[in-house]
Tab-separated table of C-alpha atoms and ligand atoms in Angstrom:
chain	number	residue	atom	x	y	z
G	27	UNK	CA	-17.833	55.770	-44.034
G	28	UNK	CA	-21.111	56.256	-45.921
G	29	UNK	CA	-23.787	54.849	-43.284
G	30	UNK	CA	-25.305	52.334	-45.421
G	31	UNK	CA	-22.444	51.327	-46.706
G	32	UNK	CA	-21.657	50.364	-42.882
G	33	UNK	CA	-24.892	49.265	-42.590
G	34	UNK	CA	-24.689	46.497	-45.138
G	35	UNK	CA	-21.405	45.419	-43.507
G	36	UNK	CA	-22.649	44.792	-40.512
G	37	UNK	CA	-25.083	42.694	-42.261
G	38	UNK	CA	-22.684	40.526	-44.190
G	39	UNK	CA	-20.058	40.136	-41.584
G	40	UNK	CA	-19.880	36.726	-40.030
G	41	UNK	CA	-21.059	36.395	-36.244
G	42	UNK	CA	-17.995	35.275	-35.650
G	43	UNK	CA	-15.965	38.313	-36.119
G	44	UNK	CA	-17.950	40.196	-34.451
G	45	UNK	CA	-18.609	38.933	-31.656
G	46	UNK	CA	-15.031	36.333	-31.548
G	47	UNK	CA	-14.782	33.456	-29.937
G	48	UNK	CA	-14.062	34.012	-26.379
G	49	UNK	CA	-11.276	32.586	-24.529
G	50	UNK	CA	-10.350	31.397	-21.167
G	51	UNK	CA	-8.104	34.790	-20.596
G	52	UNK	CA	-10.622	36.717	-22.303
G	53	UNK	CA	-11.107	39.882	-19.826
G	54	UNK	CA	-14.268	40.689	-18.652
G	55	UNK	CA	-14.952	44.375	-17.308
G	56	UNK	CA	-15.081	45.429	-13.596
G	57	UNK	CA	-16.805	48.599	-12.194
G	58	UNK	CA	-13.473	49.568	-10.990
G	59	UNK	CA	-11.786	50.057	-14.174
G	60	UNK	CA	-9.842	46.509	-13.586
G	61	UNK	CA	-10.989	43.725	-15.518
G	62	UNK	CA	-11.650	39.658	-14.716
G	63	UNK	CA	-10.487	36.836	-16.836
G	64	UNK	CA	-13.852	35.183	-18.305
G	65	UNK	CA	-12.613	31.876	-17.015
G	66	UNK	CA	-11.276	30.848	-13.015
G	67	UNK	CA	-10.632	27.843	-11.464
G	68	UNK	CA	-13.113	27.175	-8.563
G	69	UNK	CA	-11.339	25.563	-4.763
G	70	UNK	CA	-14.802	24.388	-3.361
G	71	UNK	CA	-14.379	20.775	-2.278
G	72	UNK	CA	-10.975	20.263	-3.721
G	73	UNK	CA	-9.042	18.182	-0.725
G	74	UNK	CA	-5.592	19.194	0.645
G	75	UNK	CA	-3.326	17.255	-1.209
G	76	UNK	CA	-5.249	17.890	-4.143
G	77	UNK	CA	-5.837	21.396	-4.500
G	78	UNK	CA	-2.212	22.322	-4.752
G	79	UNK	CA	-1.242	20.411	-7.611
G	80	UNK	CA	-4.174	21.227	-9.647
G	81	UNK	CA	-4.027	25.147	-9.197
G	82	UNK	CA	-0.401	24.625	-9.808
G	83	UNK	CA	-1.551	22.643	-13.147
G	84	UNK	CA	-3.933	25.290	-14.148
G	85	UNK	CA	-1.619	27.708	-13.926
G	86	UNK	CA	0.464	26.272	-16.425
G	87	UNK	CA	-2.236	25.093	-18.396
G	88	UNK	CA	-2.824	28.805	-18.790
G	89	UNK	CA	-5.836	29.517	-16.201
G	90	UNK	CA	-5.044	33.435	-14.823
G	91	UNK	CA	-8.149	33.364	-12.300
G	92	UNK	CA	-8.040	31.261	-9.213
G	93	UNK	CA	-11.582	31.250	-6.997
G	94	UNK	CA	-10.991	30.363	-2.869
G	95	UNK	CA	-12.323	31.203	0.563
G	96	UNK	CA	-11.380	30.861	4.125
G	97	UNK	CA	-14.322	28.398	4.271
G	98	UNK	CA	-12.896	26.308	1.676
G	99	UNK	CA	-10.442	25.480	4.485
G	100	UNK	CA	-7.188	24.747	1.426
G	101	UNK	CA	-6.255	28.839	1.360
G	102	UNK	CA	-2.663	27.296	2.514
G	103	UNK	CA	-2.381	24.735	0.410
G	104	UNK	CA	-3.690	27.533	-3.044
G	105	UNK	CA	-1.148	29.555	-1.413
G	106	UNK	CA	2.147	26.899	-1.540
G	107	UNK	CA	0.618	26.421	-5.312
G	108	UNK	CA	0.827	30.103	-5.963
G	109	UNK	CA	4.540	31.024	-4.303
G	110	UNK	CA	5.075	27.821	-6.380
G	111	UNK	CA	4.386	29.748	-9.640
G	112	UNK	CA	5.820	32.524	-9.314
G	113	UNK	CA	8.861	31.174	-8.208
G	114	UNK	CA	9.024	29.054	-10.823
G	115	UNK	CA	8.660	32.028	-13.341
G	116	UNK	CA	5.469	30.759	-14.890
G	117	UNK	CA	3.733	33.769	-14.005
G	118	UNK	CA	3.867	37.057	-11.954
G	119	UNK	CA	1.953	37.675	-8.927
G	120	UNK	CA	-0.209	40.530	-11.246
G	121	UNK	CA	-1.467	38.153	-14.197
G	122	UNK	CA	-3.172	35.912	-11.648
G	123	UNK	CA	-6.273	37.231	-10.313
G	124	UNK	CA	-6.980	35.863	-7.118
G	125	UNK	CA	-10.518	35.688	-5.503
G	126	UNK	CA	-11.237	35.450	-1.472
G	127	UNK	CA	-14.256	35.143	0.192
G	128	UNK	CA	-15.381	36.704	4.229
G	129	UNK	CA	-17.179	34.104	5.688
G	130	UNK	CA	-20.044	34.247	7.770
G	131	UNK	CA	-18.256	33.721	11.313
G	132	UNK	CA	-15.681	36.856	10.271
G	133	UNK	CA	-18.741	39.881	9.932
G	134	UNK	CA	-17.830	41.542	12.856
G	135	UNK	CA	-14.095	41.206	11.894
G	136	UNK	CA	-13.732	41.828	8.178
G	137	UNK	CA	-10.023	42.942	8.290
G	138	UNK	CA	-9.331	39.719	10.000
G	139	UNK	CA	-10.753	37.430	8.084
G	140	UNK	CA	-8.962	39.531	5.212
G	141	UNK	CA	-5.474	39.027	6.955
G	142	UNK	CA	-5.917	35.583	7.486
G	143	UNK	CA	-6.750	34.807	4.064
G	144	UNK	CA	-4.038	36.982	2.874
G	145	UNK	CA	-1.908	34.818	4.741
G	146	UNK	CA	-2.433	31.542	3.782
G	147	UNK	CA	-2.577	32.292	0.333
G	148	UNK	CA	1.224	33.986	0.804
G	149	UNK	CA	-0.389	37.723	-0.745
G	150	UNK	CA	-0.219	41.279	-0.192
G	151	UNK	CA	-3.018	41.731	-1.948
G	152	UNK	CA	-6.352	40.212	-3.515
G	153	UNK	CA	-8.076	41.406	-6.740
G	154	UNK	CA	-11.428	40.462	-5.609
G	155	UNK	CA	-12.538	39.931	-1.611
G	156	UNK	CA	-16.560	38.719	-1.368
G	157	UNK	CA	-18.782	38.496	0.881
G	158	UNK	CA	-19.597	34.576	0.927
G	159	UNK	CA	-23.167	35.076	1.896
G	160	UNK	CA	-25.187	38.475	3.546
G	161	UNK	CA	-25.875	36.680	6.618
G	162	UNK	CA	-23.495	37.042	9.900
G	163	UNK	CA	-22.771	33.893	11.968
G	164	UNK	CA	-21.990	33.984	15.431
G	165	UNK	CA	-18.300	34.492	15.566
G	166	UNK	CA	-17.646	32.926	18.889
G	167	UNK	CA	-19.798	29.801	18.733
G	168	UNK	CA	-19.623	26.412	19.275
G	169	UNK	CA	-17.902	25.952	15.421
G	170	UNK	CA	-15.455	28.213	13.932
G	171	UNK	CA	-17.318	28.111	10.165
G	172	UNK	CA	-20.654	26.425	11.209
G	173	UNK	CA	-21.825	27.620	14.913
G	174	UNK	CA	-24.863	25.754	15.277
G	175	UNK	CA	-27.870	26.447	18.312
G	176	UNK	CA	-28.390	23.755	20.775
G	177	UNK	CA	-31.610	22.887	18.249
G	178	UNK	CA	-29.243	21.874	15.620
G	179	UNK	CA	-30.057	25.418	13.423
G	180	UNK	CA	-27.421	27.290	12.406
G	181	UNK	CA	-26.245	30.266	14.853
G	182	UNK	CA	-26.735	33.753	13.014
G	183	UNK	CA	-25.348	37.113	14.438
G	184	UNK	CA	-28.380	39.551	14.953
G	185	UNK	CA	-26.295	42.242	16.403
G	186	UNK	CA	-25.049	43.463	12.670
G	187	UNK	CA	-26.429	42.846	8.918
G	188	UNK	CA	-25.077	42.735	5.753
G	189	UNK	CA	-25.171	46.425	4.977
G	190	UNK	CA	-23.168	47.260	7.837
G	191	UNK	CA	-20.396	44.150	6.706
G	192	UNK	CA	-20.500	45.888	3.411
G	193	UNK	CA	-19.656	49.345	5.101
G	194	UNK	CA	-16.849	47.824	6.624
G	195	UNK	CA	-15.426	46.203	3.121
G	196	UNK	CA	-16.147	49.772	1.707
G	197	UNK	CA	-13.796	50.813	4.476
G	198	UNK	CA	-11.102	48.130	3.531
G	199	UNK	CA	-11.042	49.074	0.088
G	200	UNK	CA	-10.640	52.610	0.134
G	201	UNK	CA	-8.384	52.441	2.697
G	202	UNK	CA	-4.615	54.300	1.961
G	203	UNK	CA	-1.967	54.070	0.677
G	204	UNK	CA	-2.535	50.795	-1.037
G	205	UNK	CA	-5.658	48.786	-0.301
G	206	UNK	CA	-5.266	45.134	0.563
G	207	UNK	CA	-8.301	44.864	-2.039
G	208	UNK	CA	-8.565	45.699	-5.427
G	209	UNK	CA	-12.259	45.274	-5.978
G	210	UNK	CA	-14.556	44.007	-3.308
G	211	UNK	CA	-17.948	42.258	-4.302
G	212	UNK	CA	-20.471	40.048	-2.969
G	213	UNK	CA	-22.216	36.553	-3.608
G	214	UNK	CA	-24.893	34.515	-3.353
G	215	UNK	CA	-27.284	37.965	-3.538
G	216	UNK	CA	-30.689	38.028	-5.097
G	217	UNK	CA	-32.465	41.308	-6.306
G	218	UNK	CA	-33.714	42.177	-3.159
G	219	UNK	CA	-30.951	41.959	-0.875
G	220	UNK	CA	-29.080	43.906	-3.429
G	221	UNK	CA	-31.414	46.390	-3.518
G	222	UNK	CA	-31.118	47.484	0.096
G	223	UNK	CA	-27.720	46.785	-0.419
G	224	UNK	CA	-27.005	49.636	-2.814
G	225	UNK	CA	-29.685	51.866	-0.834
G	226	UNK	CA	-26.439	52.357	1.552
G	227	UNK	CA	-23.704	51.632	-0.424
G	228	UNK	CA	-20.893	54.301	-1.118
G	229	UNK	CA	-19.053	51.520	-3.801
G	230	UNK	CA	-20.968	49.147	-5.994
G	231	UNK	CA	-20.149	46.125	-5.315
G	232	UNK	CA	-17.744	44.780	-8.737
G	233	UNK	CA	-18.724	41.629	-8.871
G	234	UNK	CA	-22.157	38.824	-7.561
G	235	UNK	CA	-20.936	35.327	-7.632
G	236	UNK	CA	-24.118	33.460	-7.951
G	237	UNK	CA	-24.691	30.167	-8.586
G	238	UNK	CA	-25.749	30.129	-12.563
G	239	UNK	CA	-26.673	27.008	-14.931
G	240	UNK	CA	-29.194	26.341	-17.652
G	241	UNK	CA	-31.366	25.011	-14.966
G	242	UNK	CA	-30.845	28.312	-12.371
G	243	UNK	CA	-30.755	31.055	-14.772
G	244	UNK	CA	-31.021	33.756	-12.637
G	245	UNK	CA	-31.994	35.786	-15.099
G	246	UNK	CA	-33.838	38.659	-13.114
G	247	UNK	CA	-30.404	38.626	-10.880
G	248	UNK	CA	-28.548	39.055	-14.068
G	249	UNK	CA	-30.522	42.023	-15.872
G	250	UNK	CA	-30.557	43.550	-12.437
G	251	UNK	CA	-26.902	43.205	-12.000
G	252	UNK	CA	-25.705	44.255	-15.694
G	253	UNK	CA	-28.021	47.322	-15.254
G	254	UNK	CA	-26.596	48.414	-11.842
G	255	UNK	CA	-22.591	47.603	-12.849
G	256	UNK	CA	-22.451	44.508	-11.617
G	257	UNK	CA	-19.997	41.850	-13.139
G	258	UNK	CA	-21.484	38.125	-12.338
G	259	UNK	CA	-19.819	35.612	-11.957
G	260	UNK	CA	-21.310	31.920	-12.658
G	261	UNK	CA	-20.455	29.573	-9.811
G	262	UNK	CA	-21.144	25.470	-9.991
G	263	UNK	CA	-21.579	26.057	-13.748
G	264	UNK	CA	-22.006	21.624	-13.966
G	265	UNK	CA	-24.433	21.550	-11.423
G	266	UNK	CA	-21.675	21.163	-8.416
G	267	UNK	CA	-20.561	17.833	-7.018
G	268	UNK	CA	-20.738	15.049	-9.623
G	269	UNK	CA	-21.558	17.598	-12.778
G	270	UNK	CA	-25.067	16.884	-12.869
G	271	UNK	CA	-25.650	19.401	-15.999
G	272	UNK	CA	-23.476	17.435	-18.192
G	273	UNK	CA	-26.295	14.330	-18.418
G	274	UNK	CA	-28.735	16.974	-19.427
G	275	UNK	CA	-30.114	15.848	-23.304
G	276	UNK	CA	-30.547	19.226	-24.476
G	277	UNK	CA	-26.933	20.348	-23.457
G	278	UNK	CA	-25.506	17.376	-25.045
G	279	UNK	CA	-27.586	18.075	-28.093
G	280	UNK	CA	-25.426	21.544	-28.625
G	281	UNK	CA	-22.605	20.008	-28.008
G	282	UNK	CA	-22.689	17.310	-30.444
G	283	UNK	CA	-23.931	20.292	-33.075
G	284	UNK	CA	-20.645	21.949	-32.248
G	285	UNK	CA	-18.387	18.566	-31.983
G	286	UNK	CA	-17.672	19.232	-28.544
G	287	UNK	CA	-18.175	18.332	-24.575
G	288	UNK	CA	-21.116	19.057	-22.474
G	289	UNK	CA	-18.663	21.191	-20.317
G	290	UNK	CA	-17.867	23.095	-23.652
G	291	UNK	CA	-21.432	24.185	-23.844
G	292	UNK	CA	-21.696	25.187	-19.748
G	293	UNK	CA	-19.163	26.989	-19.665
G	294	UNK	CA	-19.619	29.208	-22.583
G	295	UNK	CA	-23.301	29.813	-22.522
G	296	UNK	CA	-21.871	32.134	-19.288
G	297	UNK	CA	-19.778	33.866	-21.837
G	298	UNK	CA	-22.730	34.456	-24.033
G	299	UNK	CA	-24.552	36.014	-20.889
G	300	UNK	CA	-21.382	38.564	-20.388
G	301	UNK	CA	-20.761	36.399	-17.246
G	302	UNK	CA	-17.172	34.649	-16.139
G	303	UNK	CA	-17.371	31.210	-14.904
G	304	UNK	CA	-15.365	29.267	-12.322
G	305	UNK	CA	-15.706	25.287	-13.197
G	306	UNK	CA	-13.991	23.295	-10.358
G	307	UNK	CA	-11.832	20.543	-11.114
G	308	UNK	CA	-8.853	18.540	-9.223
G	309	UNK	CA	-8.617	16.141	-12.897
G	310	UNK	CA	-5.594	17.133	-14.706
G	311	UNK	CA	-7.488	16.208	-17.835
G	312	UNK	CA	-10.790	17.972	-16.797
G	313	UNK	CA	-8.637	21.411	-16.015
G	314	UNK	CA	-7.354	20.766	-19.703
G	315	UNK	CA	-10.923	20.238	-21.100
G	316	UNK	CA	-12.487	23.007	-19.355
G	317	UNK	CA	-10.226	25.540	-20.995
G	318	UNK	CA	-12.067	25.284	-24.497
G	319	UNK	CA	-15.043	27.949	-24.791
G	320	UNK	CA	-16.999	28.592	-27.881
G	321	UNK	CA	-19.498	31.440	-29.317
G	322	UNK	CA	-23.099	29.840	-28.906
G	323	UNK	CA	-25.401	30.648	-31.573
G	324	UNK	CA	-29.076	32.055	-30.812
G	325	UNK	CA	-30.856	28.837	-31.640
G	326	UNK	CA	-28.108	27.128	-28.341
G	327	UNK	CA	-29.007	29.807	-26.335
G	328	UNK	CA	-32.737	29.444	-26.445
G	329	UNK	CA	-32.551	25.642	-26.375
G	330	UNK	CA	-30.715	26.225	-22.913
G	331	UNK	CA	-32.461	28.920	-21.766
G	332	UNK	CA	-35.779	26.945	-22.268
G	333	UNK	CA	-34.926	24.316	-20.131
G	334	UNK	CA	-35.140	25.596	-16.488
G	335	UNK	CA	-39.225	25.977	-17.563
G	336	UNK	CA	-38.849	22.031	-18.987
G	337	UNK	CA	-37.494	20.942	-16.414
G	338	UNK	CA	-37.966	23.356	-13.389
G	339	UNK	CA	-35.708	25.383	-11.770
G	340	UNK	CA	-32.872	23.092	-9.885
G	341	UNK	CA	-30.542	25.081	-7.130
G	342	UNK	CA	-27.679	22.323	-5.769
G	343	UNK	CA	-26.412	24.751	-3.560
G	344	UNK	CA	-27.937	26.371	-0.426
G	345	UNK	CA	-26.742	25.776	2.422
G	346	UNK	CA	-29.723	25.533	5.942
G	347	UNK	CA	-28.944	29.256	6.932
G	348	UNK	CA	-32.743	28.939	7.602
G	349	UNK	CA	-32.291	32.586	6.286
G	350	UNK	CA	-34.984	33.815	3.613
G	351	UNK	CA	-32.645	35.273	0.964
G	352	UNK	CA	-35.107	36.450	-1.352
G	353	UNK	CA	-34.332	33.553	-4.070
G	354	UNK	CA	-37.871	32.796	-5.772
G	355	UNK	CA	-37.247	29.475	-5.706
G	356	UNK	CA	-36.199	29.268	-1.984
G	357	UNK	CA	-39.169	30.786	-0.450
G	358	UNK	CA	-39.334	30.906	3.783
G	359	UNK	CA	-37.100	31.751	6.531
G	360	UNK	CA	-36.318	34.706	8.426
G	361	UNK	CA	-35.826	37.897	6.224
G	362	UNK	CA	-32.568	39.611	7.333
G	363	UNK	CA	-32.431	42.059	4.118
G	364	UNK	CA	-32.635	44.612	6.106
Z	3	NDP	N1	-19.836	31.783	-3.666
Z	3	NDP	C1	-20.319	30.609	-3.335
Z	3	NDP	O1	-21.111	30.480	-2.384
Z	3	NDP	C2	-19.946	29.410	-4.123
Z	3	NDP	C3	-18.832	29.445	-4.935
Z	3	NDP	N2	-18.462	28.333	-5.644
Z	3	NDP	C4	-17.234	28.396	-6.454
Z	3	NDP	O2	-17.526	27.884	-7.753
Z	3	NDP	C5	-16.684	26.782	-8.027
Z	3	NDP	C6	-17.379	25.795	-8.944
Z	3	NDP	O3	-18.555	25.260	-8.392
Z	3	NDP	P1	-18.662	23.782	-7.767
Z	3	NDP	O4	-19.827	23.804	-6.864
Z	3	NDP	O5	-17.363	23.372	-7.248
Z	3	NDP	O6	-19.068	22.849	-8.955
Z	3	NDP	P2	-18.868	22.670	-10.542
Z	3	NDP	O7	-20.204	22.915	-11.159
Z	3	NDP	O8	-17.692	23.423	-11.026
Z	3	NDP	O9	-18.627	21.112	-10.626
Z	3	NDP	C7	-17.553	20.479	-10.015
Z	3	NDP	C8	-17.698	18.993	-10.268
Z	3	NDP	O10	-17.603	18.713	-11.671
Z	3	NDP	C9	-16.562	17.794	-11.906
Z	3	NDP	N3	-15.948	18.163	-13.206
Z	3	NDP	C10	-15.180	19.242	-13.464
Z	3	NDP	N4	-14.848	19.287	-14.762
Z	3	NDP	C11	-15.411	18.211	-15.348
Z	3	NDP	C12	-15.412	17.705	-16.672
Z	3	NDP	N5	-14.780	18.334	-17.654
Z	3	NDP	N6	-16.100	16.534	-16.923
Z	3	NDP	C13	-16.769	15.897	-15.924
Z	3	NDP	N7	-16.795	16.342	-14.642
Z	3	NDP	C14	-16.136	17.480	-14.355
Z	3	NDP	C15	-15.623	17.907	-10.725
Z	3	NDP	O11	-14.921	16.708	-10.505
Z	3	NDP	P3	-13.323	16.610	-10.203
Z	3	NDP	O12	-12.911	17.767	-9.375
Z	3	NDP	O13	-13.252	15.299	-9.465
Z	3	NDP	O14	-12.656	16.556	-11.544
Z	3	NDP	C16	-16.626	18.162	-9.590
Z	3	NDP	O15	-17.235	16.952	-9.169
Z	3	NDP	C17	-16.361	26.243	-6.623
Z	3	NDP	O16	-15.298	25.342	-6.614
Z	3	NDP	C18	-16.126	27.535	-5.883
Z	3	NDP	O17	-14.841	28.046	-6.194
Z	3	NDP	C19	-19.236	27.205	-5.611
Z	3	NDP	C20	-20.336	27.104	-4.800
Z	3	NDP	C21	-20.776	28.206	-3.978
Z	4	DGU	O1	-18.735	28.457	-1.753
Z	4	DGU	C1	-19.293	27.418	-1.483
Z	4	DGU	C2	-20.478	27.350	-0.648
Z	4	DGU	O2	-21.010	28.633	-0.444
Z	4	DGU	C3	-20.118	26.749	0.678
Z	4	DGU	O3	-19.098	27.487	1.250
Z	4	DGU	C4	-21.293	26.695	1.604
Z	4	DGU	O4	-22.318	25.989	0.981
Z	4	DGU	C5	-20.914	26.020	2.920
Z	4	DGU	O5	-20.496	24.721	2.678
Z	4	DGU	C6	-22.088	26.019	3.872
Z	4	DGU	O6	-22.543	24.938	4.247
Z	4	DGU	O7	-22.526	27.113	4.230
């Protein structure tokens, strides 16, 4: 085609056609060839005899991406929901992608922790295992998920750091003939620790699942992670327990502009950003509502992304490692980077 003739085309074409609406099963690329559906359903918090019907009604309400961890202490009750499923026809075991997480206490014993996930969720395999945090926890303390000193801090694991947990994920993954991971990742990494991270590492991590909002942009995080290969993922998109976010005047603003919820607007500004998202819900209703994602215009985007400077920068999750993680906004702690 004659260039300017392509040129002016570009020019005239709606936004919308170019870049199309995305959708909950839009598929979002991985470093390992595989892709992610833009939109999961997050397990944090949701209480057994909860958890199973609502991953059960996502499912059939068309959600393909399920988010869990051993620390989320309901991998058995996601699991019944999932052999649920499939047995039911409504989907096969490869059109859901299923996320797990190693927790801290399980460093020294990453195939474990693997296995025992595996288990309770009824799988052979996941499509994404994570590394929950980059700090080991004593695995044989006084708690099986939070050891704690006699001083009431938590009880880290000095005798390993993250880089060597990540060697032993590398190990998982490419191990043959069929790895019990697809992609392994990481989460709750800032710049630095991903830095000395990738100093070491033999496989990119796919994915950093970060916690990601209008008022925690993370921007330097994401830049960093797009230009290494690094999908993120956008965790407590409403500002965790409660949905603090959706108060916020300047997100309702775009969503009365666009006719519709504050959730609406959370979710997709992630999709603008190249990012999937993993809302939590255990509301039938809210799982329904949470599906619908729209293409933000410029003028949304810098509305939102102003508002972390408005307002200051607002983290709702981080847990007392008493671990500096190299966060800006969490300065302080012991530096285990390495
Ligand atoms: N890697 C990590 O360290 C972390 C990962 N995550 C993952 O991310 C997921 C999401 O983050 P999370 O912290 O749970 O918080 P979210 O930001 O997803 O918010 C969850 C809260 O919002 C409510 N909610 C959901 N949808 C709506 C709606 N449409 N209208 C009003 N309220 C709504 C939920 O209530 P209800 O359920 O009662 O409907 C719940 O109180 C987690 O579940 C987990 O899978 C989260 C934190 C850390
Ligand atoms: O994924 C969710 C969060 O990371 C959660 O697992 C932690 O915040 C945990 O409750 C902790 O106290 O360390």
């Amino acid at each position: 085609m004659n260039p300017s003739l392509s040129k002016f085309m570009l020019a005239h074409t709606p936004k919308s056609i170019l870049n199309p609406t995305p959708t909950m099963t839009t598929s979002l690329p991985l470093n390992t060839g595989g892709s992610i559906p833009a939109l999961g359903l997050g397990t944090w918090q949701s209480a057994p005899g909860e958890v199973k019907a609502a991953v059960i009604h996502a499912i059939e309400a068309g959600y393909r991406h399920i988010d869990c961890a051993h620390c989320y202490q309901n991998e058995d009750e996601v699991g019944a929901a999932l052999k649920e499923v499939f047995e039911r026809g409504i989907v096969k075991r490869e059109d859901v992608f299923v996320t797990s997480k190693l927790w801290c206490t399980d460093h020294t014993r990453v195939e474990e922790g693997l296995d025992r996930s595996l288990k309770a969720l009824g799988l052979q395999y996941l499509d994404l295992y994570l590394m929950h945090w980059p700090v080991p926890m004593n695995p044989n303390g006084n708690h099986p998920l939070f050891p704690k000193l006699p001083d009431g801090s938590r009880d880290i694991d000095h005798s390993l750091t993250h880089i060597q947990t990540w060697q032993n994920l590398e190990a998982l993954a490419s191990s043959s003939p069929s790895p019990k991971v697809k992609a392994i990742g990481v989460a709750n990494y800032s710049v630095k620790y991903l830095t000395k991270l990738l100093e070491k590492a033999k496989i990119v991590p796919a994915v950093n699942q970060i916690e990601n909002h209008p008022y925690l942009p993370q921007q330097e995080v994401v830049d960093f992670c797009k230009e290494k290969g690094i999908h993120v993922t956008a965790y407590s998109p409403f500002g965790s327990t409660g949905s603090p976010m959706m108060k916020e005047e300047k997100v309702q603003e775009v969503a009365k502009k666009h006719s519709v919820g504050a959730g609406t607007v959370l979710l997709s500004y992630h999709l603008a950003r190249g990012s999937s998202v993993i809302p939590k819900s255990v509301t039938p209703s809210r799982i329904d509502e949470n599906r619908k994602l729209i293409s933000l215009d410029d003028e949304d985007m810098q509305k939102l992304e102003a508002l972390h400077k408005e307002k200051g920068v607002t983290r709702f999750v981080y847990p007392p490692f008493g671990i500096d993680l190299g966060f800006s906004d969490k300065p302080g702690g012991m530096d285990l980077s390495g």
